[in-house]
Every structure is written in C-alpha cells, then in structure tokens.
PDB file of C-alpha atoms in Angstrom:
ATOM      1  CA  MET P  47      -4.343 -18.914   9.220  1.00 61.00           C
ATOM      2  CA  LEU P  48      -5.699 -15.557   8.082  1.00 66.00           C
ATOM      3  CA  ASP P  49      -6.517 -14.488  11.610  1.00 71.00           C
ATOM      4  CA  ARG P  50      -3.040 -15.517  12.737  1.00 65.00           C
ATOM      5  CA  LEU P  51      -1.439 -13.552   9.910  1.00 66.00           C
ATOM      6  CA  LEU P  52      -3.514 -10.444  10.526  1.00 72.00           C
ATOM      7  CA  MET P  53      -2.457 -10.486  14.187  1.00 72.00           C
ATOM      8  CA  THR P  54       1.102  -9.815  12.972  1.00 69.00           C
ATOM      9  CA  LEU P  55       0.113  -7.086  10.516  1.00 75.00           C
ATOM     10  CA  ASP P  56       2.395  -4.036  10.692  1.00 76.00           C
ATOM     11  CA  VAL P  57       1.032  -0.771   9.260  1.00 82.00           C
ATOM     12  CA  ALA P  58       2.915   2.509   8.898  1.00 78.00           C
ATOM     13  CA  VAL P  59       1.498   5.765   7.528  1.00 79.00           C
ATOM     14  CA  ASP P  60       4.143   7.394   5.353  1.00 75.00           C
ATOM     15  CA  ALA P  61       2.165  10.373   4.015  1.00 75.00           C
ATOM     16  CA  PHE P  62      -1.262  11.903   4.545  1.00 80.00           C
ATOM     17  CA  ALA P  63      -3.249  14.647   2.798  1.00 81.00           C
ATOM     18  CA  ILE P  64      -6.685  16.222   2.359  1.00 82.00           C
ATOM     19  CA  CYS P  65      -7.829  16.456  -1.274  1.00 84.00           C
ATOM     20  CA  GLU P  66     -10.567  18.583  -2.866  1.00 84.00           C
ATOM     21  CA  VAL P  67     -11.565  18.137  -6.508  1.00 87.00           C
ATOM     22  CA  ASP P  68     -14.297  19.744  -8.621  1.00 88.00           C
ATOM     23  CA  ARG P  69     -16.278  18.055 -11.365  1.00 89.00           C
ATOM     24  CA  GLY P  70     -14.555  18.223 -14.722  1.00 87.00           C
ATOM     25  CA  ILE P  71     -11.132  17.632 -13.165  1.00 84.00           C
ATOM     26  CA  GLN P  72      -9.135  14.400 -13.323  1.00 84.00           C
ATOM     27  CA  LEU P  73      -6.101  13.540 -11.219  1.00 82.00           C
ATOM     28  CA  VAL P  74      -3.675  11.261 -13.000  1.00 80.00           C
ATOM     29  CA  ALA P  75      -1.172   9.449 -10.784  1.00 79.00           C
ATOM     30  CA  ARG P  76       1.775   7.388 -11.840  1.00 78.00           C
ATOM     31  CA  PRO P  77       2.398   4.058 -10.069  1.00 81.00           C
ATOM     32  CA  GLY P  78       4.220   4.063  -6.737  1.00 78.00           C
ATOM     33  CA  ASP P  79       5.865   1.531  -4.458  1.00 76.00           C
ATOM     34  CA  GLU P  80       3.401   1.939  -1.599  1.00 81.00           C
ATOM     35  CA  ILE P  81      -0.257   1.204  -0.951  1.00 86.00           C
ATOM     36  CA  GLU P  82      -2.601   4.180  -1.361  1.00 88.00           C
ATOM     37  CA  VAL P  83      -5.692   4.392   0.818  1.00 92.00           C
ATOM     38  CA  HIS P  84      -8.443   6.869  -0.062  1.00 94.00           C
ATOM     39  CA  TYR P  85     -11.208   7.697   2.433  1.00 95.00           C
ATOM     40  CA  ILE P  86     -14.128   9.644   0.918  1.00 95.00           C
ATOM     41  CA  LEU P  87     -15.407  12.481   3.106  1.00 93.00           C
ATOM     42  CA  SER P  88     -18.031  13.871   0.704  1.00 93.00           C
ATOM     43  CA  GLY P  89     -19.056  13.626  -2.920  1.00 95.00           C
ATOM     44  CA  THR P  90     -18.550  10.671  -5.235  1.00 95.00           C
ATOM     45  CA  MET P  91     -15.189   9.271  -6.252  1.00 95.00           C
ATOM     46  CA  HIS P  92     -14.729   7.918  -9.786  1.00 95.00           C
ATOM     47  CA  LEU P  93     -11.505   5.948  -9.841  1.00 94.00           C
ATOM     48  CA  MET P  94     -10.076   4.263 -12.916  1.00 92.00           C
ATOM     49  CA  VAL P  95      -7.126   1.890 -13.144  1.00 91.00           C
ATOM     50  CA  PRO P  96      -5.848   0.073 -16.242  1.00 89.00           C
ATOM     51  CA  GLY P  97      -7.768  -3.031 -17.223  1.00 87.00           C
ATOM     52  CA  GLN P  98     -10.579  -2.586 -14.671  1.00 87.00           C
ATOM     53  CA  PRO P  99     -14.066  -1.056 -14.799  1.00 90.00           C
ATOM     54  CA  SER P 100     -14.525   2.325 -13.168  1.00 91.00           C
ATOM     55  CA  ILE P 101     -14.916   2.248  -9.378  1.00 94.00           C
ATOM     56  CA  ILE P 102     -17.655   4.557  -8.077  1.00 96.00           C
ATOM     57  CA  CYS P 103     -18.058   5.084  -4.327  1.00 95.00           C
ATOM     58  CA  GLY P 104     -19.439   7.640  -1.898  1.00 96.00           C
ATOM     59  CA  PRO P 105     -18.848   9.050   1.586  1.00 96.00           C
ATOM     60  CA  GLY P 106     -17.591   6.592   4.184  1.00 95.00           C
ATOM     61  CA  SER P 107     -15.994   4.351   1.582  1.00 96.00           C
ATOM     62  CA  ILE P 108     -12.362   3.272   1.655  1.00 96.00           C
ATOM     63  CA  VAL P 109     -10.525   2.495  -1.563  1.00 94.00           C
ATOM     64  CA  LEU P 110      -7.261   0.620  -1.251  1.00 92.00           C
ATOM     65  CA  VAL P 111      -5.035   0.779  -4.337  1.00 91.00           C
ATOM     66  CA  PRO P 112      -2.211  -1.786  -4.395  1.00 86.00           C
ATOM     67  CA  PRO P 113       1.374  -0.773  -5.205  1.00 84.00           C
ATOM     68  CA  HIS P 114       2.597  -0.239  -8.784  1.00 84.00           C
ATOM     69  CA  MET P 115      -0.826   0.721 -10.141  1.00 87.00           C
ATOM     70  CA  ALA P 116      -1.577   3.841 -12.192  1.00 87.00           C
ATOM     71  CA  GLN P 117      -4.861   5.582 -11.388  1.00 89.00           C
ATOM     72  CA  THR P 118      -7.124   8.440 -12.425  1.00 89.00           C
ATOM     73  CA  ILE P 119      -9.492  10.063  -9.934  1.00 91.00           C
ATOM     74  CA  GLY P 120     -12.373  12.425 -10.657  1.00 91.00           C
ATOM     75  CA  ALA P 121     -15.540  13.814  -9.062  1.00 92.00           C
ATOM     76  CA  ASP P 122     -17.656  12.622 -12.004  1.00 91.00           C
ATOM     77  CA  ASP P 123     -17.445  10.203 -14.919  1.00 86.00           C
ATOM     78  CA  CYS P 124     -16.965  12.842 -17.630  1.00 81.00           C
ATOM     79  CA  PRO P 125     -13.578  13.158 -19.303  1.00 72.00           C
ATOM     80  CA  GLY P 126     -12.099  16.273 -17.772  1.00 74.00           C
ATOM     81  CA  ARG P 127      -9.051  18.457 -17.608  1.00 82.00           C
ATOM     82  CA  GLN P 128      -6.139  16.511 -16.247  1.00 80.00           C
ATOM     83  CA  LEU P 129      -4.069  18.065 -13.490  1.00 73.00           C
ATOM     84  CA  VAL P 130      -0.688  17.255 -12.034  1.00 60.00           C
ATOM     85  CA  ALA P 131      -1.286  17.269  -8.308  1.00 57.00           C
ATOM     86  CA  MET P 132       2.161  18.652  -7.545  1.00 57.00           C
ATOM     87  CA  ASP P 133       1.170  21.972  -9.109  1.00 59.00           C
ATOM     88  CA  HIS P 134      -1.787  22.406  -6.754  1.00 57.00           C
ATOM     89  CA  CYS P 135      -0.337  21.145  -3.491  1.00 59.00           C
ATOM     90  CA  SER P 136       0.302  23.370  -0.496  1.00 57.00           C
ATOM     91  CA  GLN P 137       1.101  22.946   3.177  1.00 56.00           C
ATOM     92  CA  SER P 138      -1.318  24.593   5.560  1.00 51.00           C
ATOM     93  CA  ASN P 139      -0.395  26.369   8.787  1.00 48.00           C
ATOM     94  CA  ASN P 140      -1.165  23.284  10.832  1.00 45.00           C
ATOM     95  CA  GLY P 141       1.291  21.143   8.860  1.00 48.00           C
ATOM     96  CA  MET P 142      -1.242  19.193   6.825  1.00 51.00           C
ATOM     97  CA  VAL P 143      -0.840  18.917   3.073  1.00 57.00           C
ATOM     98  CA  ARG P 144      -3.854  20.090   1.066  1.00 60.00           C
ATOM     99  CA  PHE P 145      -4.545  19.455  -2.596  1.00 60.00           C
ATOM    100  CA  ASP P 146      -6.942  22.045  -4.007  1.00 60.00           C
ATOM    101  CA  ALA P 147      -8.348  21.581  -7.506  1.00 59.00           C
ATOM    102  CA  THR P 148     -11.287  23.889  -6.826  1.00 60.00           C
ATOM    103  CA  GLY P 149      -9.883  27.392  -7.140  1.00 61.00           C
ATOM    104  CA  GLY P 150     -10.353  27.977  -3.427  1.00 63.00           C
ATOM    105  CA  GLY P 151     -13.892  26.641  -2.976  1.00 65.00           C
ATOM    106  CA  ASP P 152     -15.319  23.488  -1.463  1.00 73.00           C
ATOM    107  CA  GLY P 153     -14.610  20.498  -3.663  1.00 82.00           C
ATOM    108  CA  ASP P 154     -17.358  18.388  -5.209  1.00 91.00           C
ATOM    109  CA  LEU P 155     -15.205  15.459  -4.049  1.00 92.00           C
ATOM    110  CA  ARG P 156     -13.325  15.588  -0.754  1.00 90.00           C
ATOM    111  CA  PHE P 157     -11.197  12.684   0.389  1.00 91.00           C
ATOM    112  CA  ILE P 158      -8.213  11.837   2.533  1.00 89.00           C
ATOM    113  CA  CYS P 159      -5.289  10.196   0.770  1.00 87.00           C
ATOM    114  CA  GLY P 160      -2.704   8.175   2.684  1.00 85.00           C
ATOM    115  CA  LEU P 161       0.402   6.321   1.603  1.00 83.00           C
ATOM    116  CA  ILE P 162       1.022   3.268   3.768  1.00 84.00           C
ATOM    117  CA  THR P 163       3.133   0.162   4.066  1.00 79.00           C
ATOM    118  CA  ALA P 164       1.447  -2.999   5.340  1.00 78.00           C
ATOM    119  CA  ASN P 165       3.518  -6.087   6.069  1.00 71.00           C
ATOM    120  CA  ILE P 166       2.768  -9.406   7.696  1.00 65.00           C
ATOM    121  CA  SER P 167       5.311 -10.053  10.447  1.00 57.00           C
ATOM    122  CA  GLY P 168       7.714  -7.825   8.540  1.00 55.00           C
ATOM    123  CA  SER P 169       8.087 -10.581   5.980  1.00 56.00           C
ATOM    124  CA  PHE P 170       5.888  -9.821   2.985  1.00 60.00           C
ATOM    125  CA  GLY P 171       3.558  -7.141   1.723  1.00 64.00           C
ATOM    126  CA  LEU P 172      -0.028  -8.070   2.467  1.00 65.00           C
ATOM    127  CA  LEU P 173      -1.273  -6.722  -0.856  1.00 69.00           C
ATOM    128  CA  ASP P 174       1.795  -6.983  -3.061  1.00 64.00           C
ATOM    129  CA  THR P 175       0.213  -9.642  -5.249  1.00 63.00           C
ATOM    130  CA  VAL P 176      -3.266  -8.078  -5.444  1.00 72.00           C
ATOM    131  CA  ARG P 177      -3.956  -6.856  -8.965  1.00 75.00           C
ATOM    132  CA  LYS P 178      -6.998  -4.610  -8.520  1.00 84.00           C
ATOM    133  CA  PRO P 179      -8.217  -2.066  -5.945  1.00 90.00           C
ATOM    134  CA  ILE P 180     -10.275  -3.106  -2.943  1.00 90.00           C
ATOM    135  CA  VAL P 181     -13.260  -0.886  -2.143  1.00 93.00           C
ATOM    136  CA  GLU P 182     -15.790  -1.164   0.673  1.00 94.00           C
ATOM    137  CA  ASP P 183     -18.477   1.112   2.116  1.00 95.00           C
ATOM    138  CA  LEU P 184     -17.626   1.527   5.814  1.00 95.00           C
ATOM    139  CA  ALA P 185     -19.983   4.435   6.524  1.00 94.00           C
ATOM    140  CA  ALA P 186     -21.710   2.272   9.145  1.00 93.00           C
ATOM    141  CA  GLU P 187     -18.442   1.844  11.069  1.00 93.00           C
ATOM    142  CA  PRO P 188     -18.101   4.904  13.343  1.00 92.00           C
ATOM    143  CA  ILE P 189     -14.594   3.853  14.343  1.00 94.00           C
ATOM    144  CA  VAL P 190     -13.384   4.514  10.795  1.00 95.00           C
ATOM    145  CA  ASN P 191     -14.539   8.146  10.734  1.00 92.00           C
ATOM    146  CA  ALA P 192     -13.201   8.694  14.251  1.00 94.00           C
ATOM    147  CA  SER P 193      -9.863   7.097  13.371  1.00 94.00           C
ATOM    148  CA  TYR P 194      -9.351   9.319  10.351  1.00 91.00           C
ATOM    149  CA  GLY P 195     -10.142  12.374  12.454  1.00 89.00           C
ATOM    150  CA  LEU P 196      -7.556  11.331  15.025  1.00 91.00           C
ATOM    151  CA  MET P 197      -4.973  10.574  12.331  1.00 88.00           C
ATOM    152  CA  ALA P 198      -5.457  14.025  10.837  1.00 83.00           C
ATOM    153  CA  ALA P 199      -5.056  15.607  14.275  1.00 85.00           C
ATOM    154  CA  GLU P 200      -1.883  13.660  15.036  1.00 83.00           C
ATOM    155  CA  LEU P 201      -0.273  14.512  11.723  1.00 75.00           C
ATOM    156  CA  ALA P 202      -1.280  18.169  12.055  1.00 75.00           C
ATOM    157  CA  GLN P 203       0.213  18.417  15.550  1.00 81.00           C
ATOM    158  CA  PRO P 204       2.840  15.649  15.868  1.00 79.00           C
ATOM    159  CA  ASP P 205       3.849  14.577  19.360  1.00 82.00           C
ATOM    160  CA  LEU P 206       5.561  11.684  21.059  1.00 83.00           C
ATOM    161  CA  GLY P 207       4.295   8.440  19.516  1.00 82.00           C
ATOM    162  CA  SER P 208       2.393  10.106  16.663  1.00 81.00           C
ATOM    163  CA  ARG P 209       3.759   7.728  14.044  1.00 79.00           C
ATOM    164  CA  ALA P 210       2.934   4.669  16.143  1.00 82.00           C
ATOM    165  CA  LEU P 211      -0.554   5.986  16.901  1.00 88.00           C
ATOM    166  CA  THR P 212      -1.403   6.837  13.286  1.00 87.00           C
ATOM    167  CA  GLY P 213      -0.145   3.395  12.259  1.00 86.00           C
ATOM    168  CA  ALA P 214      -2.378   1.730  14.847  1.00 89.00           C
ATOM    169  CA  LEU P 215      -5.405   3.769  13.751  1.00 92.00           C
ATOM    170  CA  MET P 216      -4.777   3.001  10.084  1.00 90.00           C
ATOM    171  CA  LYS P 217      -4.353  -0.676  10.956  1.00 89.00           C
ATOM    172  CA  ALA P 218      -7.804  -0.672  12.604  1.00 92.00           C
ATOM    173  CA  CYS P 219      -9.361   0.839   9.459  1.00 93.00           C
ATOM    174  CA  LEU P 220      -7.478  -1.585   7.221  1.00 90.00           C
ATOM    175  CA  LEU P 221      -8.591  -4.590   9.274  1.00 90.00           C
ATOM    176  CA  LEU P 222     -12.232  -3.506   9.056  1.00 92.00           C
ATOM    177  CA  LEU P 223     -11.845  -3.060   5.305  1.00 91.00           C
ATOM    178  CA  LEU P 224     -10.292  -6.507   4.875  1.00 85.00           C
ATOM    179  CA  ARG P 225     -12.801  -8.188   7.187  1.00 85.00           C
ATOM    180  CA  LYS P 226     -15.703  -6.928   5.108  1.00 87.00           C
ATOM    181  CA  HIS P 227     -13.944  -7.631   1.831  1.00 84.00           C
ATOM    182  CA  PHE P 228     -12.810 -11.139   2.751  1.00 76.00           C
ATOM    183  CA  SER P 229     -16.223 -12.094   4.133  1.00 77.00           C
ATOM    184  CA  ARG P 230     -17.594 -12.269   0.591  1.00 69.00           C
ATOM    185  CA  SER P 231     -16.085 -15.087  -1.428  1.00 54.00           C
ATOM    186  CA  GLU P 232     -17.069 -13.472  -4.725  1.00 53.00           C
ATOM    187  CA  HIS P 233     -14.638 -10.645  -3.929  1.00 48.00           C
ATOM    188  CA  GLU P 234     -11.859 -12.932  -2.821  1.00 50.00           C
ATOM    189  CA  THR P 235      -8.434 -11.889  -4.056  1.00 52.00           C
ATOM    190  CA  SER P 236      -6.013 -14.368  -5.539  1.00 50.00           C
ATOM    191  CA  LEU P 237      -3.783 -13.833  -2.518  1.00 51.00           C
ATOM    192  CA  LEU P 238      -6.574 -14.647  -0.103  1.00 58.00           C
ATOM    193  CA  SER P 239      -7.629 -17.780  -1.953  1.00 58.00           C
ATOM    194  CA  THR P 240      -4.063 -19.024  -1.797  1.00 55.00           C
ATOM    195  CA  LEU P 241      -3.705 -18.156   1.879  1.00 59.00           C
ATOM    196  CA  ARG P 242      -6.857 -20.114   2.652  1.00 63.00           C
ATOM    197  CA  ASP P 243      -4.913 -23.291   1.831  1.00 74.00           C
ATOM    198  CA  PRO P 244      -4.700 -24.890   5.293  1.00 78.00           C
ATOM    199  CA  ARG P 245      -1.542 -26.732   4.299  1.00 86.00           C
ATOM    200  CA  LEU P 246       0.400 -23.509   3.764  1.00 86.00           C
ATOM    201  CA  GLY P 247      -1.204 -22.140   6.908  1.00 79.00           C
ATOM    202  CA  LYS P 248       0.358 -24.861   9.036  1.00 85.00           C
ATOM    203  CA  ALA P 249       3.824 -24.087   7.711  1.00 89.00           C
ATOM    204  CA  VAL P 250       3.468 -20.312   8.078  1.00 84.00           C
ATOM    205  CA  THR P 251       2.140 -20.646  11.621  1.00 81.00           C
ATOM    206  CA  ALA P 252       5.085 -22.884  12.518  1.00 87.00           C
ATOM    207  CA  VAL P 253       7.503 -20.163  11.380  1.00 87.00           C
ATOM    208  CA  LEU P 254       5.637 -17.294  13.070  1.00 79.00           C
ATOM    209  CA  ASP P 255       5.271 -19.190  16.348  1.00 80.00           C
ATOM    210  CA  LYS P 256       8.872 -20.443  16.502  1.00 85.00           C
ATOM    211  CA  PRO P 257      11.090 -18.387  14.182  1.00 84.00           C
ATOM    212  CA  ALA P 258      14.286 -19.682  15.822  1.00 85.00           C
ATOM    213  CA  SER P 259      13.561 -23.349  15.144  1.00 89.00           C
ATOM    214  CA  ARG P 260      15.703 -25.222  12.622  1.00 89.00           C
ATOM    215  CA  HIS P 261      13.309 -24.743   9.748  1.00 93.00           C
ATOM    216  CA  SER P 262      14.042 -26.230   6.342  1.00 94.00           C
ATOM    217  CA  VAL P 263      12.022 -26.537   3.158  1.00 96.00           C
ATOM    218  CA  ALA P 264      11.724 -30.275   3.717  1.00 96.00           C
ATOM    219  CA  ALA P 265      10.586 -29.852   7.328  1.00 96.00           C
ATOM    220  CA  LEU P 266       8.047 -27.163   6.460  1.00 96.00           C
ATOM    221  CA  ALA P 267       6.766 -29.255   3.548  1.00 96.00           C
ATOM    222  CA  SER P 268       6.279 -32.146   5.968  1.00 95.00           C
ATOM    223  CA  THR P 269       4.382 -29.852   8.352  1.00 94.00           C
ATOM    224  CA  ALA P 270       2.174 -28.803   5.444  1.00 93.00           C
ATOM    225  CA  GLY P 271       1.659 -32.427   4.357  1.00 94.00           C
ATOM    226  CA  MET P 272       2.992 -31.682   0.870  1.00 95.00           C
ATOM    227  CA  SER P 273       5.876 -32.851  -1.258  1.00 96.00           C
ATOM    228  CA  ARG P 274       8.946 -30.623  -1.091  1.00 95.00           C
ATOM    229  CA  SER P 275       8.634 -29.438  -4.690  1.00 95.00           C
ATOM    230  CA  ALA P 276       4.881 -28.766  -4.496  1.00 95.00           C
ATOM    231  CA  PHE P 277       5.265 -26.902  -1.212  1.00 94.00           C
ATOM    232  CA  ALA P 278       8.101 -24.710  -2.499  1.00 94.00           C
ATOM    233  CA  ARG P 279       6.135 -23.894  -5.658  1.00 92.00           C
ATOM    234  CA  GLU P 280       2.856 -23.066  -3.892  1.00 89.00           C
ATOM    235  CA  PHE P 281       4.570 -21.078  -1.150  1.00 89.00           C
ATOM    236  CA  SER P 282       6.540 -18.968  -3.632  1.00 87.00           C
ATOM    237  CA  HIS P 283       3.355 -18.349  -5.625  1.00 81.00           C
ATOM    238  CA  ALA P 284       1.476 -17.170  -2.518  1.00 76.00           C
ATOM    239  CA  PHE P 285       4.146 -15.026  -0.910  1.00 76.00           C
ATOM    240  CA  ALA P 286       6.410 -14.013  -3.816  1.00 74.00           C
ATOM    241  CA  MET P 287       9.422 -15.394  -1.950  1.00 83.00           C
ATOM    242  CA  SER P 288      10.894 -18.772  -1.121  1.00 91.00           C
ATOM    243  CA  PRO P 289      10.066 -20.518   2.181  1.00 92.00           C
ATOM    244  CA  MET P 290      13.558 -19.886   3.534  1.00 93.00           C
ATOM    245  CA  GLU P 291      13.428 -16.214   2.583  1.00 89.00           C
ATOM    246  CA  PHE P 292      10.229 -16.018   4.619  1.00 87.00           C
ATOM    247  CA  VAL P 293      11.978 -17.695   7.556  1.00 90.00           C
ATOM    248  CA  ALA P 294      14.910 -15.266   7.373  1.00 88.00           C
ATOM    249  CA  LYS P 295      12.703 -12.169   7.176  1.00 84.00           C
ATOM    250  CA  THR P 296      10.518 -13.363  10.033  1.00 84.00           C
ATOM    251  CA  ARG P 297      13.581 -13.944  12.210  1.00 88.00           C
ATOM    252  CA  LEU P 298      14.953 -10.486  11.455  1.00 87.00           C
ATOM    253  CA  HIS P 299      11.586  -8.866  12.172  1.00 81.00           C
ATOM    254  CA  HIS P 300      11.473 -10.668  15.527  1.00 83.00           C
ATOM    255  CA  ALA P 301      15.024  -9.489  16.223  1.00 88.00           C
ATOM    256  CA  ALA P 302      14.094  -5.888  15.416  1.00 85.00           C
ATOM    257  CA  GLU P 303      11.217  -6.073  17.894  1.00 81.00           C
ATOM    258  CA  LEU P 304      13.571  -7.390  20.604  1.00 87.00           C
ATOM    259  CA  LEU P 305      16.060  -4.606  19.870  1.00 89.00           C
ATOM    260  CA  ARG P 306      13.265  -2.028  20.172  1.00 81.00           C
ATOM    261  CA  SER P 307      11.614  -3.361  23.306  1.00 80.00           C
ATOM    262  CA  THR P 308      14.321  -5.053  25.422  1.00 87.00           C
ATOM    263  CA  ASN P 309      17.867  -4.555  26.693  1.00 88.00           C
ATOM    264  CA  MET P 310      18.793  -8.094  25.702  1.00 91.00           C
ATOM    265  CA  PRO P 311      22.413  -8.212  24.428  1.00 92.00           C
ATOM    266  CA  VAL P 312      22.792  -8.490  20.660  1.00 93.00           C
ATOM    267  CA  LYS P 313      24.635 -11.793  21.020  1.00 92.00           C
ATOM    268  CA  VAL P 314      21.738 -13.234  23.030  1.00 93.00           C
ATOM    269  CA  ILE P 315      19.188 -11.971  20.493  1.00 92.00           C
ATOM    270  CA  ALA P 316      21.190 -13.595  17.699  1.00 92.00           C
ATOM    271  CA  ALA P 317      21.075 -16.967  19.444  1.00 90.00           C
ATOM    272  CA  HIS P 318      17.446 -16.492  20.462  1.00 88.00           C
ATOM    273  CA  ILE P 319      16.273 -16.109  16.863  1.00 87.00           C
ATOM    274  CA  GLY P 320      18.371 -18.944  15.457  1.00 86.00           C
ATOM    275  CA  PHE P 321      21.684 -17.454  14.293  1.00 87.00           C
ATOM    276  CA  SER P 322      24.864 -19.367  15.072  1.00 83.00           C
ATOM    277  CA  SER P 323      26.966 -16.240  15.656  1.00 89.00           C
ATOM    278  CA  ARG P 324      26.621 -12.542  16.324  1.00 90.00           C
ATOM    279  CA  SER P 325      28.639 -11.675  13.199  1.00 91.00           C
ATOM    280  CA  HIS P 326      26.336 -13.744  10.968  1.00 91.00           C
ATOM    281  CA  PHE P 327      23.311 -12.091  12.552  1.00 92.00           C
ATOM    282  CA  SER P 328      24.799  -8.593  12.176  1.00 93.00           C
ATOM    283  CA  ARG P 329      25.493  -9.127   8.477  1.00 92.00           C
ATOM    284  CA  ALA P 330      21.975 -10.429   7.849  1.00 91.00           C
ATOM    285  CA  PHE P 331      20.404  -7.595   9.880  1.00 91.00           C
ATOM    286  CA  ARG P 332      22.423  -4.973   8.001  1.00 90.00           C
ATOM    287  CA  ASP P 333      21.298  -6.445   4.682  1.00 87.00           C
ATOM    288  CA  GLY P 334      17.654  -6.314   5.787  1.00 82.00           C
ATOM    289  CA  TYR P 335      17.548  -3.011   7.713  1.00 84.00           C
ATOM    290  CA  GLY P 336      20.462  -1.017   6.304  1.00 86.00           C
ATOM    291  CA  THR P 337      22.287  -0.765   9.633  1.00 89.00           C
ATOM    292  CA  ASP P 338      23.830  -3.061  12.225  1.00 91.00           C
ATOM    293  CA  PRO P 339      21.782  -4.166  15.282  1.00 92.00           C
ATOM    294  CA  SER P 340      23.587  -1.895  17.780  1.00 92.00           C
ATOM    295  CA  SER P 341      23.165   1.203  15.612  1.00 91.00           C
ATOM    296  CA  PHE P 342      19.509   0.292  15.033  1.00 88.00           C
ATOM    297  CA  ARG P 343      18.929   0.104  18.789  1.00 88.00           C
ATOM    298  CA  ARG P 344      20.733   3.411  19.435  1.00 86.00           C
ATOM    299  CA  ALA P 345      18.688   5.180  16.759  1.00 82.00           C
ATOM    300  CA  ILE P 346      15.435   3.912  18.302  1.00 74.00           C
ATOM    301  CA  ALA P 347      16.524   5.001  21.785  1.00 75.00           C
ATOM    302  CA  GLN P 348      17.632   8.448  20.617  1.00 71.00           C
ATOM    303  CA  GLY P 349      14.362   8.985  18.759  1.00 58.00           C
ATOM    304  CA  ALA P 350      12.356   8.040  21.853  1.00 50.00           C
ATOM    305  CA  ARG P 351      14.370  10.404  24.051  1.00 48.00           C
ATOM    306  CA  ARG P 352      13.944  13.328  21.661  1.00 45.00           C
ATOM    307  CA  GLY P 353      10.196  12.734  21.587  1.00 40.00           C
ATOM    308  CA  PRO P 354       8.131  15.773  20.642  1.00 35.00           C
ATOM    309  CA  THR P 355      11.154  18.023  20.053  1.00 34.00           C
ATOM    310  CA  ARG P 356      12.343  15.830  17.202  1.00 32.00           C
ATOM    311  CA  ARG P 357      12.219  17.663  13.875  1.00 32.00           C
ATOM    312  CA  ARG P 358       9.813  16.011  11.450  1.00 34.00           C
ATOM    313  CA  GLU P 359      10.395  16.157   7.729  1.00 37.00           C
ATOM    314  CA  PRO P 360       7.847  18.536   6.169  1.00 34.00           C
ATOM    315  CA  MET P 361       4.916  16.504   4.908  1.00 33.00           C
ATOM    316  CA  SER P 362       5.197  18.118   1.487  1.00 35.00           C
ATOM    317  CA  GLU P 363       8.754  16.747   1.162  1.00 36.00           C
ATOM    318  CA  THR P 364       7.622  13.316   2.277  1.00 33.00           C
ATOM    319  CA  MET P 365       4.838  13.197  -0.266  1.00 37.00           C
ATOM    320  CA  ALA P 366       6.976  14.601  -3.057  1.00 36.00           C
ATOM    321  CA  ARG P 367       8.971  11.396  -3.100  1.00 33.00           C
ATOM    322  CA  HIS P 368       5.949   9.294  -3.964  1.00 35.00           C
ATOM    323  CA  GLY P 369       4.696  10.598  -7.306  1.00 36.00           C
ATOM    324  CA  ASP P 370       1.914  12.857  -8.469  1.00 36.00           C
ATOM    325  CA  LEU P 371      -1.120  11.702  -6.493  1.00 34.00           C
ATOM    326  CA  ALA P 372       0.994  11.447  -3.378  1.00 32.00           C
ATOM    327  CA  GLN P 373       1.101  15.214  -3.500  1.00 36.00           C
ATOM    328  CA  ALA P 374      -2.681  15.266  -3.165  1.00 36.00           C
TER     329      ALA P 374
END
C-alpha cells in the first residue's frame, strides 16, 4: 500500500531560501500551515520543537518539520540571542532569498529552507498527522545534493516549467528521506503504522485505481474485510477524513489532472470520474479548487502559453506569508 500511495505523491515547492546563522543566535519560528524542509549545507543544526528532545544533525541531513509546529533553530546548543528572521531577510540580485544572521560573514550553520505541500493523490497531507520532525542523514545520496543545487538554480532563474521541475526534484529528495526513515521500524510514525494495515490498503487502492466506481462506506469496508463501523473509524483515524471524503477528493484530483492534460470536454470528464451531471461536478470542483472546471483549464493553458515571460511573485513576498522562519 505504501508504495502505491507514494506513487501518487504530489509535491510543490512554495518558498525557498538560503540561511546563514552564527553560534549564539537562535531563530524562533511560529507554526505554519505547510511542511518545512531544511537541508544542512555546513555546520551543525540544533533544532528544538515543543515536547521533543533537541535534534542535532550535520551536513547532508534533511529535517522535515510537519505543519503547525513551532521551532527554534541554532548553530549550537547554547541559549542565544533570539532573532526574528523577517528583520534579516533580503532578496539577492539573482532572485533568491537570503537570511543572514552573521553580520555579512560566512555562517557557522548554513542550510536551505523550503516550504512545501505534499499530498497523496491530492486527497490528504502525507504528514498532516505526524507529531514530530523526521530527520535523516542523506550525505551518502549524491542525488540529494545535486537536486538542491538544481532547485536553487531554477528558483534563481525561473523558466518554463520551473515550478514543476522544483517539485519533482523535491519529491525525489522527500522519497529518499521517507524510504530511509520508514525502513527502520523503531522510527515508524503513527501515520505509517496505521497505513501498514493491509485492510485499509485494499480499500485505498480500490479508490485510487478506480475513482469513478460506485464506492460506498459499506462496499469499501467489505473490500477491507472489516465491519462498516470499524472501517469508518480506522480510516478516519488514519487519514483525518471520512472514507467518502477521500473518494470525493480523489475524484476531483483525477479530474484536475484530466483538465490539465487533455482536451476532453468537461461533461465527459464529469461522467468519467463518477458524477451524474456536469452541474454537480462543477459545484464540487469549485468547492475544492476555488474555480469552475472551465476557468481552471483556461488558467492552466494561459500560464503554459506565457511560459518564461510570466511574472513571478517576488520570493520575499511569497515567504512573507508563511511566518518568521519562512523568511529565512
């Protein structure tokens, strides 16, 4: 089941920055709605989150901090002067955001900070129910260092497909992180242990493989070999949504992909993914994506045609929406 789910993993990089911090400095970040991924370039990161022991990691390590989690980052373990990242953030000539807590020198700790979204089949956040950071040393994985270099280059000089490419590169790094993390049962997250339940796996696979089928809680419970009540309870615990909410979101994600990649009429897409009418589909799509299917398709087409001439929002504005550390 896990392999099947990870095949449908969608990753988008929403903000990206280079951070330099000296010893004796602490960055305090308020919780945000997105996943934060830190990649250590040099030095030692000391990261603290509420209720957990300090995380200490060196170059080549990736630290993934789940959403809604406050954090403090320093270059050493000594209590230091706390800084608000926003006050030390600047945009360089090449468009990258740089956080400098060194007074202009080389930081004792240098790392890349990214804000990302990571969804399975567009239906649920992969790490929304994880309650502590995930950290792994990936220094032995040359693809990780190369991927971060390419991401930095793409975000410094955006071109046609830059967002898709940075998302694909971040997905590769995230998959390597999760592969190493999930390979050790002692580090297994509560989400992973729940997803290992082969009964839920059968039901989820049935939805992902055939989103347009006439799924019901009773039918999915039967596929899972569970009673209806037990299945609904365990599914909601694992995915933080009901089985039918998962079905609806998976259908809409499939529809969005068809709108992006085909010229199939909206009415045909509606029937293809299991909606009885175009109007019902349009209402559901608008609720999920904030626009109707035809407008969604036009916006995608216009963005593709504009390509490299499309004006990108300054990275400093993008990061400013995400709290203090996002400025880093």
